[in-house]
Coordinates of C-alpha atoms in Angstrom, one line a residue:
M772 CA -17.0 -2.2 -59.0
Q773 CA -15.9 1.0 -58.3
Q774 CA -17.4 3.0 -55.6
P775 CA -19.4 6.3 -56.4
L776 CA -17.0 9.4 -55.4
V777 CA -18.7 10.8 -52.7
P778 CA -18.9 15.0 -52.1
H779 CA -16.2 14.9 -49.2
R780 CA -13.8 12.8 -51.1
I781 CA -14.2 14.5 -54.4
L782 CA -13.3 17.7 -52.0
S783 CA -10.4 16.2 -51.0
M784 CA -9.1 15.4 -53.4
L785 CA -9.6 19.1 -55.8
S786 CA -7.6 20.3 -52.5
A787 CA -5.0 17.8 -52.9
A788 CA -4.5 19.1 -56.7
L789 CA -4.4 22.1 -56.3
V790 CA -1.6 21.6 -53.7
A791 CA 0.0 19.9 -56.1
L792 CA -0.5 22.9 -58.8
A793 CA 1.1 25.8 -56.5
P794 CA 4.7 24.9 -55.2
S795 CA 4.9 29.0 -54.6
A796 CA 2.4 28.3 -51.6
H797 CA 5.0 25.3 -50.0
A798 CA 8.4 28.0 -50.9
S799 CA 7.4 30.3 -48.7
T800 CA 6.9 27.9 -45.5
V801 CA 9.9 28.3 -43.7
Q802 CA 10.5 25.4 -41.2
A803 CA 12.2 25.5 -37.7
W804 CA 12.8 22.9 -34.8
I805 CA 14.3 23.9 -31.5
T806 CA 17.4 23.0 -29.2
T807 CA 16.7 24.4 -25.3
G808 CA 20.0 24.5 -23.6
D809 CA 17.4 23.6 -20.6
R810 CA 16.4 20.7 -22.8
S811 CA 12.5 21.8 -22.4
Q812 CA 12.5 21.4 -26.1
L813 CA 14.8 19.2 -27.7
L814 CA 14.7 19.2 -31.6
A815 CA 11.5 20.2 -30.7
R816 CA 9.5 21.0 -34.5
A817 CA 8.5 24.8 -33.2
F818 CA 6.1 26.5 -35.2
E819 CA 6.8 28.0 -38.5
A820 CA 7.7 31.1 -40.5
R821 CA 7.0 32.6 -43.4
M822 CA 8.8 34.2 -46.6
E823 CA 7.3 37.5 -47.3
P824 CA 9.2 40.4 -49.1
V825 CA 12.0 42.5 -47.4
A826 CA 11.2 45.9 -46.7
D827 CA 13.6 46.7 -45.2
P828 CA 16.9 45.3 -46.6
G829 CA 19.9 46.6 -44.0
A830 CA 17.4 45.3 -41.2
A831 CA 18.9 41.5 -42.2
T832 CA 20.2 39.9 -39.2
I833 CA 21.4 37.2 -41.4
T834 CA 21.3 37.2 -45.7
V835 CA 22.1 33.9 -47.1
D836 CA 22.9 34.0 -50.7
P837 CA 22.2 30.7 -52.3
S838 CA 24.7 32.3 -55.5
T839 CA 27.8 31.9 -53.4
R840 CA 28.3 28.4 -52.8
Y841 CA 31.7 26.8 -51.3
Q842 CA 32.6 22.9 -50.3
A843 CA 30.2 19.7 -51.1
I844 CA 29.4 18.4 -48.3
A845 CA 29.6 14.6 -48.0
G846 CA 28.1 14.5 -44.0
F847 CA 28.1 14.5 -40.9
G848 CA 28.2 11.9 -38.2
A849 CA 30.8 9.9 -35.5
A850 CA 32.4 6.8 -35.2
I851 CA 32.0 3.5 -35.0
T852 CA 34.6 2.2 -32.9
D853 CA 35.0 -1.2 -31.3
A854 CA 32.9 -0.4 -27.7
S855 CA 30.5 1.4 -29.6
A856 CA 29.6 -1.6 -32.4
Y857 CA 29.9 -4.0 -29.6
L858 CA 27.2 -2.1 -27.8
I859 CA 25.0 -2.3 -30.2
Q860 CA 25.9 -5.2 -30.7
H861 CA 25.1 -6.2 -27.9
L862 CA 20.9 -4.7 -28.0
D863 CA 18.7 -7.2 -28.3
P864 CA 17.7 -7.1 -32.4
A865 CA 14.2 -4.9 -32.0
R866 CA 15.7 -2.6 -30.5
R867 CA 19.5 -2.7 -32.4
D868 CA 17.2 -2.4 -35.6
A869 CA 15.5 0.7 -33.8
L870 CA 18.3 2.9 -32.9
L871 CA 20.2 2.1 -36.2
R872 CA 17.4 3.4 -38.1
E873 CA 16.8 6.8 -35.8
L874 CA 21.1 7.2 -36.4
F875 CA 21.7 6.0 -39.9
G876 CA 18.3 7.2 -41.2
R877 CA 16.2 9.5 -42.5
E878 CA 12.1 7.9 -41.8
G879 CA 10.2 8.8 -39.2
E880 CA 13.2 10.2 -36.1
G881 CA 15.8 9.6 -37.8
I882 CA 18.7 12.1 -38.0
G883 CA 20.2 10.4 -41.2
L884 CA 23.6 10.4 -39.8
S885 CA 26.3 10.0 -43.1
F886 CA 30.1 9.9 -42.3
T887 CA 31.5 7.0 -40.1
R888 CA 34.9 6.4 -39.4
L889 CA 36.4 2.7 -38.0
T890 CA 39.8 2.1 -36.3
I891 CA 42.0 -0.1 -38.6
G892 CA 42.9 -1.8 -35.3
A893 CA 42.1 -1.6 -31.6
S894 CA 42.3 2.1 -30.3
D895 CA 41.9 3.3 -27.1
F896 CA 38.4 2.6 -27.0
S897 CA 38.6 -1.4 -27.3
R898 CA 38.0 -4.7 -25.4
S899 CA 41.3 -5.7 -26.5
H900 CA 44.3 -4.5 -28.1
Y901 CA 45.5 -6.0 -31.5
S902 CA 45.9 -5.2 -34.8
F903 CA 45.3 -6.8 -38.2
D904 CA 48.8 -9.0 -38.7
D905 CA 49.3 -9.9 -34.3
M906 CA 53.3 -11.7 -34.3
P907 CA 54.6 -13.0 -30.9
P908 CA 56.7 -10.7 -29.6
G909 CA 60.8 -10.9 -32.4
Q910 CA 58.5 -12.8 -34.7
S911 CA 57.4 -10.7 -38.1
D912 CA 55.1 -11.3 -41.1
P913 CA 56.3 -9.4 -44.2
Q914 CA 54.1 -10.9 -46.2
L915 CA 51.1 -10.7 -44.6
K916 CA 50.5 -14.1 -44.2
H917 CA 48.5 -13.5 -40.9
F918 CA 46.4 -11.0 -42.1
S919 CA 42.7 -10.8 -40.9
I920 CA 39.5 -9.0 -39.5
A921 CA 38.3 -11.6 -38.0
P922 CA 38.6 -9.4 -34.5
Q923 CA 36.3 -7.0 -36.1
R924 CA 34.0 -9.7 -38.2
D925 CA 31.5 -10.0 -34.9
T926 CA 30.8 -6.0 -34.1
V927 CA 32.0 -3.7 -35.6
L928 CA 31.4 -5.4 -39.7
P929 CA 28.2 -6.2 -39.1
T930 CA 27.5 -2.7 -37.4
V931 CA 28.9 -0.9 -40.3
K932 CA 27.3 -3.3 -43.0
A933 CA 23.8 -2.5 -41.3
A934 CA 24.0 1.2 -41.3
L935 CA 24.9 1.1 -45.1
A936 CA 22.0 -0.6 -45.9
I937 CA 20.4 1.7 -44.4
N938 CA 21.7 4.9 -45.7
P939 CA 23.6 3.4 -49.0
H940 CA 25.1 7.5 -49.1
L941 CA 27.4 6.9 -46.1
T942 CA 30.9 8.2 -46.5
V943 CA 32.9 5.3 -44.8
M944 CA 36.5 6.3 -43.7
A945 CA 39.1 5.0 -41.4
S946 CA 42.7 5.5 -39.3
P947 CA 45.2 3.5 -37.7
W948 CA 46.3 3.9 -34.0
S949 CA 48.9 1.5 -35.0
A950 CA 51.1 -0.3 -37.4
P951 CA 51.5 -3.7 -36.1
G952 CA 53.7 -4.1 -33.7
W953 CA 56.0 -6.1 -35.3
M954 CA 56.5 -3.0 -38.2
K955 CA 57.2 -0.8 -35.4
T956 CA 61.0 0.4 -33.4
S957 CA 59.0 -0.6 -30.5
D958 CA 57.9 -4.5 -31.1
N959 CA 55.1 -3.1 -29.7
L960 CA 51.8 -2.3 -30.4
V961 CA 51.7 1.4 -27.8
K962 CA 54.4 3.3 -28.3
G963 CA 57.5 3.5 -31.3
T964 CA 57.4 4.5 -34.7
L965 CA 57.8 2.8 -38.2
K966 CA 60.3 1.2 -39.0
P967 CA 61.8 2.5 -42.2
G968 CA 62.3 -1.3 -43.5
A969 CA 58.3 -1.3 -42.2
F970 CA 56.8 1.1 -45.0
D971 CA 56.8 -1.2 -47.9
A972 CA 54.4 -3.6 -45.7
Y973 CA 52.7 -1.2 -43.8
A974 CA 51.8 0.0 -47.3
R975 CA 49.9 -3.9 -48.2
Y976 CA 48.4 -3.9 -44.5
L977 CA 47.0 -0.5 -45.3
D978 CA 45.7 -1.5 -48.9
R979 CA 45.1 -5.5 -47.3
Y980 CA 42.7 -3.7 -45.0
V981 CA 40.7 -1.8 -47.7
D982 CA 40.1 -5.0 -50.2
A983 CA 39.0 -7.0 -47.5
M984 CA 36.7 -4.7 -45.9
R985 CA 35.5 -4.5 -50.1
A986 CA 34.6 -8.3 -49.4
E987 CA 32.2 -7.7 -47.1
G988 CA 30.6 -5.1 -49.3
V989 CA 32.1 -2.1 -46.9
T990 CA 33.8 0.4 -49.5
I991 CA 36.4 2.5 -47.6
S992 CA 36.1 6.3 -49.0
A993 CA 39.5 7.4 -47.5
L994 CA 42.6 6.1 -45.4
T995 CA 44.5 8.0 -42.8
L996 CA 48.1 6.4 -42.0
Q997 CA 47.9 7.0 -38.5
N998 CA 45.9 8.6 -36.0
E999 CA 47.3 11.8 -34.1
P1000 CA 50.9 10.6 -35.3
H1001 CA 52.4 13.3 -32.8
F1002 CA 51.6 11.8 -29.7
E1003 CA 52.5 8.5 -27.7
P1004 CA 49.7 7.2 -26.1
D1005 CA 51.1 4.8 -22.5
N1006 CA 48.7 2.5 -22.3
Y1007 CA 47.0 2.3 -25.6
P1008 CA 48.3 2.5 -29.1
G1009 CA 49.2 5.0 -30.8
M1010 CA 52.6 5.4 -32.5
R1011 CA 54.4 8.5 -34.0
V1012 CA 55.0 9.3 -37.1
D1013 CA 56.8 12.8 -38.2
P1014 CA 56.1 14.7 -41.2
H1015 CA 58.5 13.6 -43.4
Q1016 CA 58.6 10.2 -43.3
R1017 CA 54.1 10.8 -43.3
A1018 CA 55.7 12.1 -47.3
A1019 CA 57.7 9.5 -48.1
F1020 CA 55.7 7.1 -46.8
I1021 CA 53.0 9.0 -48.9
R1022 CA 54.8 9.6 -51.8
D1023 CA 57.3 6.2 -52.0
H1024 CA 54.4 3.2 -51.1
L1025 CA 50.4 4.0 -50.2
G1026 CA 49.7 6.6 -52.7
P1027 CA 51.5 4.5 -55.4
L1028 CA 49.6 1.1 -54.3
L1029 CA 46.0 2.9 -53.2
A1030 CA 46.7 5.2 -57.0
R1031 CA 47.0 1.4 -58.6
S1032 CA 44.6 -0.4 -56.7
H1033 CA 42.0 1.7 -55.1
P1034 CA 42.0 4.8 -57.2
G1035 CA 38.1 5.1 -55.1
T1036 CA 39.9 5.7 -51.9
A1037 CA 41.4 8.6 -50.7
I1038 CA 44.2 9.8 -48.2
F1039 CA 44.1 12.3 -45.3
D1040 CA 46.7 13.5 -44.1
W1041 CA 47.5 14.7 -40.6
D1042 CA 44.3 13.4 -38.4
H1043 CA 45.4 15.6 -35.7
N1044 CA 44.6 18.7 -33.7
W1045 CA 44.1 22.4 -34.9
D1046 CA 47.9 23.4 -33.2
E1047 CA 50.3 21.9 -35.6
P1048 CA 49.5 22.7 -39.0
E1049 CA 53.6 23.1 -40.0
S1050 CA 53.2 19.7 -39.7
P1051 CA 50.8 18.5 -42.6
A1052 CA 51.6 21.4 -44.3
I1053 CA 55.2 20.4 -44.7
V1054 CA 53.4 16.5 -46.1
L1055 CA 51.8 19.2 -48.8
S1056 CA 54.5 20.6 -49.2
D1057 CA 56.4 17.2 -51.0
P1058 CA 54.6 17.8 -55.1
R1059 CA 55.3 13.6 -55.1
A1060 CA 53.8 13.2 -51.3
A1061 CA 50.8 15.7 -52.5
Q1062 CA 49.8 14.2 -55.4
Y1063 CA 48.5 11.5 -53.4
V1064 CA 46.7 13.2 -50.6
G1065 CA 43.2 14.2 -51.2
G1066 CA 42.7 16.6 -48.4
I1067 CA 43.6 17.2 -44.5
A1068 CA 42.1 15.5 -41.5
W1069 CA 41.8 17.6 -38.2
H1070 CA 40.9 17.3 -34.8
C1071 CA 39.4 20.1 -31.8
Y1072 CA 42.2 18.9 -28.9
G1073 CA 44.4 21.9 -29.4
G1074 CA 44.9 24.8 -31.0
D1075 CA 42.2 26.7 -32.6
V1076 CA 39.1 25.7 -36.6
R1077 CA 40.6 28.5 -38.2
A1078 CA 43.5 26.8 -38.9
Q1079 CA 41.9 24.2 -41.5
G1080 CA 40.6 28.0 -42.8
R1081 CA 44.6 28.7 -43.2
L1082 CA 46.1 25.7 -44.7
H1083 CA 43.1 25.3 -46.9
D1084 CA 44.1 29.2 -48.3
L1085 CA 47.9 28.3 -48.8
F1086 CA 46.5 24.8 -50.3
P1087 CA 43.8 25.1 -52.1
A1088 CA 42.9 22.2 -54.0
K1089 CA 42.7 20.0 -51.1
D1090 CA 39.4 18.7 -49.3
T1091 CA 38.9 19.8 -45.1
W1092 CA 37.8 17.4 -43.1
F1093 CA 36.4 17.1 -39.5
T1094 CA 36.9 13.1 -37.8
E1095 CA 37.6 13.5 -34.2
C1096 CA 35.9 15.5 -30.9
S1097 CA 35.1 14.0 -27.9
G1098 CA 32.8 15.3 -25.3
G1099 CA 33.3 14.1 -21.6
A1100 CA 32.5 13.9 -17.8
W1101 CA 35.1 16.6 -17.5
S1102 CA 32.5 19.0 -19.4
P1103 CA 29.1 18.7 -17.3
D1104 CA 27.0 22.2 -18.6
W1105 CA 24.9 20.3 -20.9
A1106 CA 23.4 24.3 -22.3
K1107 CA 27.2 25.2 -22.7
N1108 CA 28.2 22.1 -24.6
L1109 CA 25.7 22.6 -26.7
Q1110 CA 26.5 26.1 -27.8
Y1111 CA 30.3 25.4 -28.0
F1112 CA 29.6 21.4 -30.0
T1113 CA 27.0 23.3 -32.5
K1114 CA 29.3 26.6 -32.3
T1115 CA 33.0 25.4 -32.8
L1116 CA 32.4 21.9 -34.3
I1117 CA 29.7 22.0 -37.1
V1118 CA 29.4 25.6 -37.3
D1119 CA 33.2 26.6 -37.8
T1120 CA 34.9 23.5 -38.7
T1121 CA 31.8 24.1 -41.5
H1122 CA 32.2 27.7 -42.2
N1123 CA 36.9 27.2 -42.7
W1124 CA 36.1 24.5 -45.5
A1125 CA 35.5 21.1 -43.2
R1126 CA 33.5 18.9 -46.1
G1127 CA 32.6 16.1 -43.5
V1128 CA 32.3 16.5 -39.2
L1129 CA 32.4 13.5 -36.9
F1130 CA 32.3 12.7 -33.3
W1131 CA 34.5 10.5 -31.6
N1132 CA 32.5 6.9 -30.1
L1133 CA 28.7 7.2 -31.4
A1134 CA 28.5 5.2 -28.4
L1135 CA 29.4 4.4 -24.9
D1136 CA 27.9 2.6 -21.9
G1137 CA 26.7 4.2 -18.4
H1138 CA 30.6 3.9 -17.6
D1139 CA 31.9 5.6 -20.2
G1140 CA 33.1 2.8 -22.3
P1141 CA 34.4 -0.6 -22.9
H1142 CA 37.8 1.2 -23.4
L1143 CA 41.7 -0.4 -22.6
G1144 CA 43.5 3.1 -21.6
G1145 CA 42.9 6.6 -22.7
C1146 CA 40.1 8.0 -21.9
A1147 CA 38.5 7.0 -18.7
N1148 CA 35.4 10.0 -19.1
C1149 CA 34.6 10.6 -22.4
R1150 CA 31.1 10.5 -23.3
G1151 CA 29.7 9.2 -26.9
V1152 CA 26.9 10.5 -28.7
V1153 CA 24.2 8.1 -27.4
T1154 CA 24.6 6.3 -24.3
I1155 CA 23.9 2.9 -24.4
D1156 CA 22.5 1.5 -20.8
T1157 CA 24.0 -3.1 -20.5
A1158 CA 21.2 -4.0 -18.3
T1159 CA 18.2 -2.9 -19.7
G1160 CA 18.7 -1.7 -23.3
A1161 CA 17.3 1.7 -23.0
V1162 CA 19.7 4.9 -25.1
T1163 CA 20.1 8.1 -23.7
R1164 CA 20.6 11.2 -26.2
N1165 CA 23.0 12.9 -25.0
V1166 CA 23.8 16.8 -25.8
E1167 CA 26.0 15.3 -29.2
Y1168 CA 23.3 14.2 -30.1
Y1169 CA 21.3 16.9 -30.6
A1170 CA 24.1 19.1 -32.2
L1171 CA 25.1 16.0 -34.7
A1172 CA 21.2 16.4 -35.3
H1173 CA 20.4 19.4 -36.3
A1174 CA 22.9 19.4 -38.6
S1175 CA 22.6 15.8 -40.4
R1176 CA 18.9 15.7 -40.5
F1177 CA 18.6 18.4 -42.6
V1178 CA 21.7 18.8 -44.2
L1179 CA 21.9 15.7 -47.3
P1180 CA 25.6 14.1 -48.6
G1181 CA 25.5 16.4 -51.4
A1182 CA 24.6 19.6 -50.2
Y1183 CA 27.0 22.5 -50.9
R1184 CA 28.3 25.3 -47.8
I1185 CA 26.1 28.5 -48.9
A1186 CA 27.3 32.6 -48.2
S1187 CA 25.1 33.8 -44.8
S1188 CA 26.1 36.8 -43.4
G1189 CA 26.8 37.3 -39.3
E1190 CA 27.7 35.2 -37.3
N1191 CA 27.1 31.5 -35.5
N1192 CA 25.0 30.1 -38.4
V1193 CA 25.7 28.1 -41.5
A1194 CA 23.6 27.6 -44.1
F1195 CA 23.3 24.9 -47.1
A1196 CA 21.9 24.3 -50.4
N1197 CA 20.5 20.8 -50.8
P1198 CA 20.5 19.1 -53.4
D1199 CA 17.0 18.6 -53.7
G1200 CA 16.2 21.4 -53.7
S1201 CA 15.8 22.4 -49.9
F1202 CA 17.6 25.0 -47.2
A1203 CA 19.1 24.3 -43.9
L1204 CA 20.0 27.5 -42.0
L1205 CA 21.3 26.7 -38.6
V1206 CA 21.6 29.4 -36.3
A1207 CA 23.0 29.3 -32.6
N1208 CA 21.9 31.7 -29.9
G1209 CA 24.5 31.4 -27.1
D1210 CA 22.0 34.9 -25.0
A1211 CA 21.2 34.4 -21.3
Q1212 CA 17.9 35.5 -23.0
P1213 CA 15.1 35.1 -26.4
R1214 CA 17.1 37.1 -29.2
A1215 CA 15.0 38.2 -32.3
V1216 CA 16.4 37.5 -36.1
A1217 CA 15.8 38.4 -39.5
V1218 CA 16.6 36.1 -42.3
R1219 CA 17.2 37.6 -45.6
V1220 CA 16.7 35.3 -48.6
G1221 CA 17.6 37.3 -52.1
A1222 CA 13.9 39.1 -51.7
Q1223 CA 12.6 37.8 -49.4
G1224 CA 12.7 37.3 -44.9
F1225 CA 11.3 36.5 -42.6
R1226 CA 11.8 37.0 -38.7
Y1227 CA 12.2 34.3 -36.0
T1228 CA 12.4 34.8 -32.4
L1229 CA 15.2 32.1 -30.8
P1230 CA 14.6 30.8 -27.5
A1231 CA 17.7 31.9 -25.0
A1232 CA 20.5 29.4 -25.4
S1233 CA 19.3 27.7 -28.1
L1234 CA 19.5 25.9 -31.5
A1235 CA 17.5 26.2 -34.6
T1236 CA 17.2 25.1 -38.2
F1237 CA 15.3 26.3 -40.2
T1238 CA 14.5 25.1 -43.7
W1239 CA 12.7 26.0 -46.8
R1240 CA 11.8 25.5 -50.8
G1241 CA 12.7 28.1 -52.6
V1242 CA 12.1 31.5 -53.1
P1243 CA 9.7 32.8 -55.0

């Protein structure tokens, strides 16, 4: 038999009903999360502000204009390299599940990473150097009879599949560090360039990879044909592919093939630094190649982020993506790193049209590995202690989380004035504003949204994310 309602239960239900009927009260609340350079607050929920009528519109430090929309956002995240996947898969099942839910989920303390990058074969952050179709020196396999993604079956595949199960909206792109050695002038994964006679086989190799991943339930949303195509490392896989080669390869081989077999998989050109924007410009200036190029991918290791915006101005129909940057022991100052990763890799990349932002290794161990060649002191978004399974959340984690947790896939960047901030309108009707304070003292800011606004004092050397729903 149903129990009678006691008075306090009636009052509780009535209060809940009144809250449900009063959305304007909720809409005027501004929630805040803070991370400070001294680490006293780490993605910490801070005191709330209230949206109130703005008495002096000219006093605003930041004016947010939701009516002015720019690019749609796919997400923020980091690469699931061989090293990252190996470490994650060697955690005990409970720790592994908890870490993946924290990284890719939105429930509880999840930070909602929604963009990742895979390597097509080995990178420097692999325990061995391999492609998906290796042959003995002097031999070749033009029919790709020996093609297999088996080297990643126990590491990368279960990791990305688990991430997709947690976050079905995860965007997955992939980049090769080298074609199979037999396709190259070096007959080796290290150094060399693509043989002209191997263009067709290499296009089919990349297409076969998309096929194989789809068969495993992993949709590859975009490919680049080469990571850092102007760099030939001497101790790990790499391949030089100049812009005219890339244009010919895309125009005559990979573009038409993917258009037929995988029309939903985009091609991103470049996948290299800001300091040579003329290289992707050459590819986009070939109209037959450009028709197959969905966007340009950028790295942080040379040049200025504004190169993204300048190339976008020349080719506004092409998307912009930021696909790699790593922190490391060369920059040990936590507070300075927080400001750099936030201001340059979150704020500036999106102001310069990035639809997605990726850091490099999702996870590394306490020795900055495992790796074979390449970077000996790169830092992962998290560090996994291989002896204990303990996870350390690095400065990259907090810079990413201030965006990924609050900016949903499908959000739009919206107009915001001033420096060191960026604003987004989410598809669920909420808004997010990231603001960095690099000053050594607290900073008061006034934010205006339409006829409403709020004031807040940011701690010294800090990063804040503000969220709200609608403006009454």
